[in-house]
CSV table of C-alpha atoms in Angstrom, one decimal:
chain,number,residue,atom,x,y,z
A,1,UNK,CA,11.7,-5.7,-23.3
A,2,UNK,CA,8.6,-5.6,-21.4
A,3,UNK,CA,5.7,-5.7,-23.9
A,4,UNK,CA,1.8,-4.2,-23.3
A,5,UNK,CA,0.6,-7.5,-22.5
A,6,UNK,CA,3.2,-8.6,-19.7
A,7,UNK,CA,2.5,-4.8,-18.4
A,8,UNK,CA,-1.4,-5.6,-17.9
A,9,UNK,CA,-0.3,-9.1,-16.8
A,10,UNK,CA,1.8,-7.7,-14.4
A,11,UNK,CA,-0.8,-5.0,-13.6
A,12,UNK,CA,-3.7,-7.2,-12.5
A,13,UNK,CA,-1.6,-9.6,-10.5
A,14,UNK,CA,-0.3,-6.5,-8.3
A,15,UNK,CA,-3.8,-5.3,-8.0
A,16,UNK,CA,-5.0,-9.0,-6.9
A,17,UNK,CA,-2.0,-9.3,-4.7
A,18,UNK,CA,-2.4,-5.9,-2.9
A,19,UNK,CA,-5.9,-6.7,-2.5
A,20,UNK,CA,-5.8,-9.8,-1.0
A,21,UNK,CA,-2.4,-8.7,1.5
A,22,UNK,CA,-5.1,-5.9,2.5
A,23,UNK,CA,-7.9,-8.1,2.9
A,24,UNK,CA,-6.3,-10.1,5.3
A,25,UNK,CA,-5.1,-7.6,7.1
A,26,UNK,CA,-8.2,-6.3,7.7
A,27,UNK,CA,-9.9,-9.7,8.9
A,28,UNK,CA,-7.0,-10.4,11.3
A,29,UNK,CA,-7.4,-7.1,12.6
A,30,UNK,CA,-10.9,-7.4,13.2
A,31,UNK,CA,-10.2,-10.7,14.9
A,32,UNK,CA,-7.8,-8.9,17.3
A,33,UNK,CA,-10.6,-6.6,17.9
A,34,UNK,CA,-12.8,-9.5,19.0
A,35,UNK,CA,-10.2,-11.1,20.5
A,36,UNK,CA,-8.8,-7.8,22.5
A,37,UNK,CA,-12.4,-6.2,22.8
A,38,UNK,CA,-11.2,-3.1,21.6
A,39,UNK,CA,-13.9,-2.3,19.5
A,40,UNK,CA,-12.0,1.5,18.8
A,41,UNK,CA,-10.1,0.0,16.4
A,42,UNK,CA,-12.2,-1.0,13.7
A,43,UNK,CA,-12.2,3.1,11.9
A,44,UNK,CA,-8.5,2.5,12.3
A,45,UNK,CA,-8.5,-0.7,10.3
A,46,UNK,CA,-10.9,0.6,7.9
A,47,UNK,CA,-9.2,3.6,7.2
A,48,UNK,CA,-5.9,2.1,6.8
A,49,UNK,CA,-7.4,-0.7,4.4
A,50,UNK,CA,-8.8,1.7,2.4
A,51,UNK,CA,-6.3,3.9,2.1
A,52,UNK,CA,-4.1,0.9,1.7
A,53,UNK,CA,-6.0,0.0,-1.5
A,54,UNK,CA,-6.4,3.6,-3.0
A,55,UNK,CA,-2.7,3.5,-2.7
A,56,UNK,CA,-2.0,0.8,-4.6
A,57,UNK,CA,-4.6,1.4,-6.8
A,58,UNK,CA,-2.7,4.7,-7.7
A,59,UNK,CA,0.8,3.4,-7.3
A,60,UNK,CA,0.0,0.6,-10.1
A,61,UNK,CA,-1.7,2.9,-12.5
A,62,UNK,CA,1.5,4.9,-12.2
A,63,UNK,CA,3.6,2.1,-12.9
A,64,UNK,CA,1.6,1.0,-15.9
A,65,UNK,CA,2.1,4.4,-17.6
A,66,UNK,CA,5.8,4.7,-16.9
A,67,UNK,CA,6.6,1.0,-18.3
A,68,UNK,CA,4.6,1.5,-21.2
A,69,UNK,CA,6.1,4.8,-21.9
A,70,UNK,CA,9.3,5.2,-21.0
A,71,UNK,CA,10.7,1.7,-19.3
A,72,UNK,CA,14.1,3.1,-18.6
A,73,UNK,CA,13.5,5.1,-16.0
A,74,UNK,CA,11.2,2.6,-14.2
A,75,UNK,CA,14.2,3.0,-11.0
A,76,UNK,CA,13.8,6.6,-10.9
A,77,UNK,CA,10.0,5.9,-10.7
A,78,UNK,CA,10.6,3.3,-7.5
A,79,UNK,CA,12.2,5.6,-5.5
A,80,UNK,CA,10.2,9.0,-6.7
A,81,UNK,CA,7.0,7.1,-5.7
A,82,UNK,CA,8.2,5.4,-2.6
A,83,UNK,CA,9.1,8.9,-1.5
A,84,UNK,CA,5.7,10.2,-2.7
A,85,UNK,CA,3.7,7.3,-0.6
A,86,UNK,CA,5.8,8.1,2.5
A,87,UNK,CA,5.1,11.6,2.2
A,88,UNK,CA,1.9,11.2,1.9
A,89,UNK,CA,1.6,8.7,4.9
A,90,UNK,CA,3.7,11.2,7.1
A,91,UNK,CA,0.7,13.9,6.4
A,92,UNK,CA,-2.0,10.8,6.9
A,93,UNK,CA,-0.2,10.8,10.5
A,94,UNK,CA,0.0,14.5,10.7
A,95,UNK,CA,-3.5,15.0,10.6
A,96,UNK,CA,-4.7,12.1,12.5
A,97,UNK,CA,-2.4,13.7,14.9
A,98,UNK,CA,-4.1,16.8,15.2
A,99,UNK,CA,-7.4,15.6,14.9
A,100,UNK,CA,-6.9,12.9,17.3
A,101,UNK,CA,-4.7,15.5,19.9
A,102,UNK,CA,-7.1,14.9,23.1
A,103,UNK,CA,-7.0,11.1,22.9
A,104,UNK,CA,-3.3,9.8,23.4
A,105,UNK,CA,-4.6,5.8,23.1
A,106,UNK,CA,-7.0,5.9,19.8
A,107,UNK,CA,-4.2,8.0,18.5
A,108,UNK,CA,-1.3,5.9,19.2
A,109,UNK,CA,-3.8,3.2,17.9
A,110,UNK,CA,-4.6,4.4,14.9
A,111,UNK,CA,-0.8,5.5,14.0
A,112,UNK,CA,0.5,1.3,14.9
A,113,UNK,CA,-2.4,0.1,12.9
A,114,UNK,CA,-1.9,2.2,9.6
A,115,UNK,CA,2.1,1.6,10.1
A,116,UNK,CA,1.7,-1.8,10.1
A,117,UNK,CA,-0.5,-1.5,7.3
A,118,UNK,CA,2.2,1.2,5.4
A,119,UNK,CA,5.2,-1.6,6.0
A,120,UNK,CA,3.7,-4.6,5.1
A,121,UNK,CA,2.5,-3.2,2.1
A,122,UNK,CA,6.1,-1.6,1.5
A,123,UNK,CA,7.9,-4.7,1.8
A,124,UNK,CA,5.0,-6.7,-0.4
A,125,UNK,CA,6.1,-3.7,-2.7
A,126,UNK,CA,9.6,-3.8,-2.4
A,127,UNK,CA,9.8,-7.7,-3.4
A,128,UNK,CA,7.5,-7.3,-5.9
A,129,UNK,CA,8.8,-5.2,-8.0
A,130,UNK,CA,12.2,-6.6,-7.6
A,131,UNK,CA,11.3,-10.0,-9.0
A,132,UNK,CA,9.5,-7.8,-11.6
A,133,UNK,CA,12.9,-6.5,-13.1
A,134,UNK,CA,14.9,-9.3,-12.1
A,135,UNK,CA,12.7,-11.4,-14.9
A,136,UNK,CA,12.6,-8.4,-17.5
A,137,UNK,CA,16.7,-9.1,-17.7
């Protein structure tokens, strides 16, 4: 049984996690940028850090509330939310897409940096959570 305290425990160290997996995205991406000199990618690694931490913000609030109230159906809650976040990132695209329709290169930028951005944070997800319910047995 997974008890309030073990749900903030759990909680925070996501949030910490997610944070610093983001962080250093972000700073090896802006050393590629100094590295590379392509200085148009910098909005693309702010936007996808950002919206890399909203996200997980969001997704672990979620979480919370789910566990705390009903804990058995915390696996329909994985796969309703993974589907929800890659929804969401397919729109993210969408529009970037549109906006970005004139400009091939920044677009095709933007879209590898916020995938690699999406996937590492998927996977980082994905093991997560499974150690999660592998130690609530």
């Amino acid at each position: 049984m997974v008890t309030p305290e073990s749900i903030s425990r759990i909680s925070r160290k996501y949030q910490l996690t997610s944070l610093w997996i983001t962080f250093a995205l972000l700073i090896v991406g802006l050393l590629m940028v100094q590295v590379l000199g392509q200085r148009s990618l910098v909005y693309s690694l702010l936007f996808s850090a950002t919206y890399s931490m909203i996200t997980c913000f969001a997704y672990v609030k979620a979480w919370a509330a789910v566990a705390r109230r009903s804990p058995n159906v915390l696996s329909r809650f994985y796969m309703a939310a993974s589907v929800l976040r890659m929804l969401l990132a397919l729109v993210v695209v969408l529009v970037a897409a549109v906006v970005m329709r004139n400009d091939t290169s920044q677009m095709l930028s933007f879209i590898g940096v916020f995938a690699v951005f999406y996937l590492i944070l998927l996977v980082f997800d994905s093991i997560f959570f499974a150690r999660v319910e592998k130690t609530k047995e």
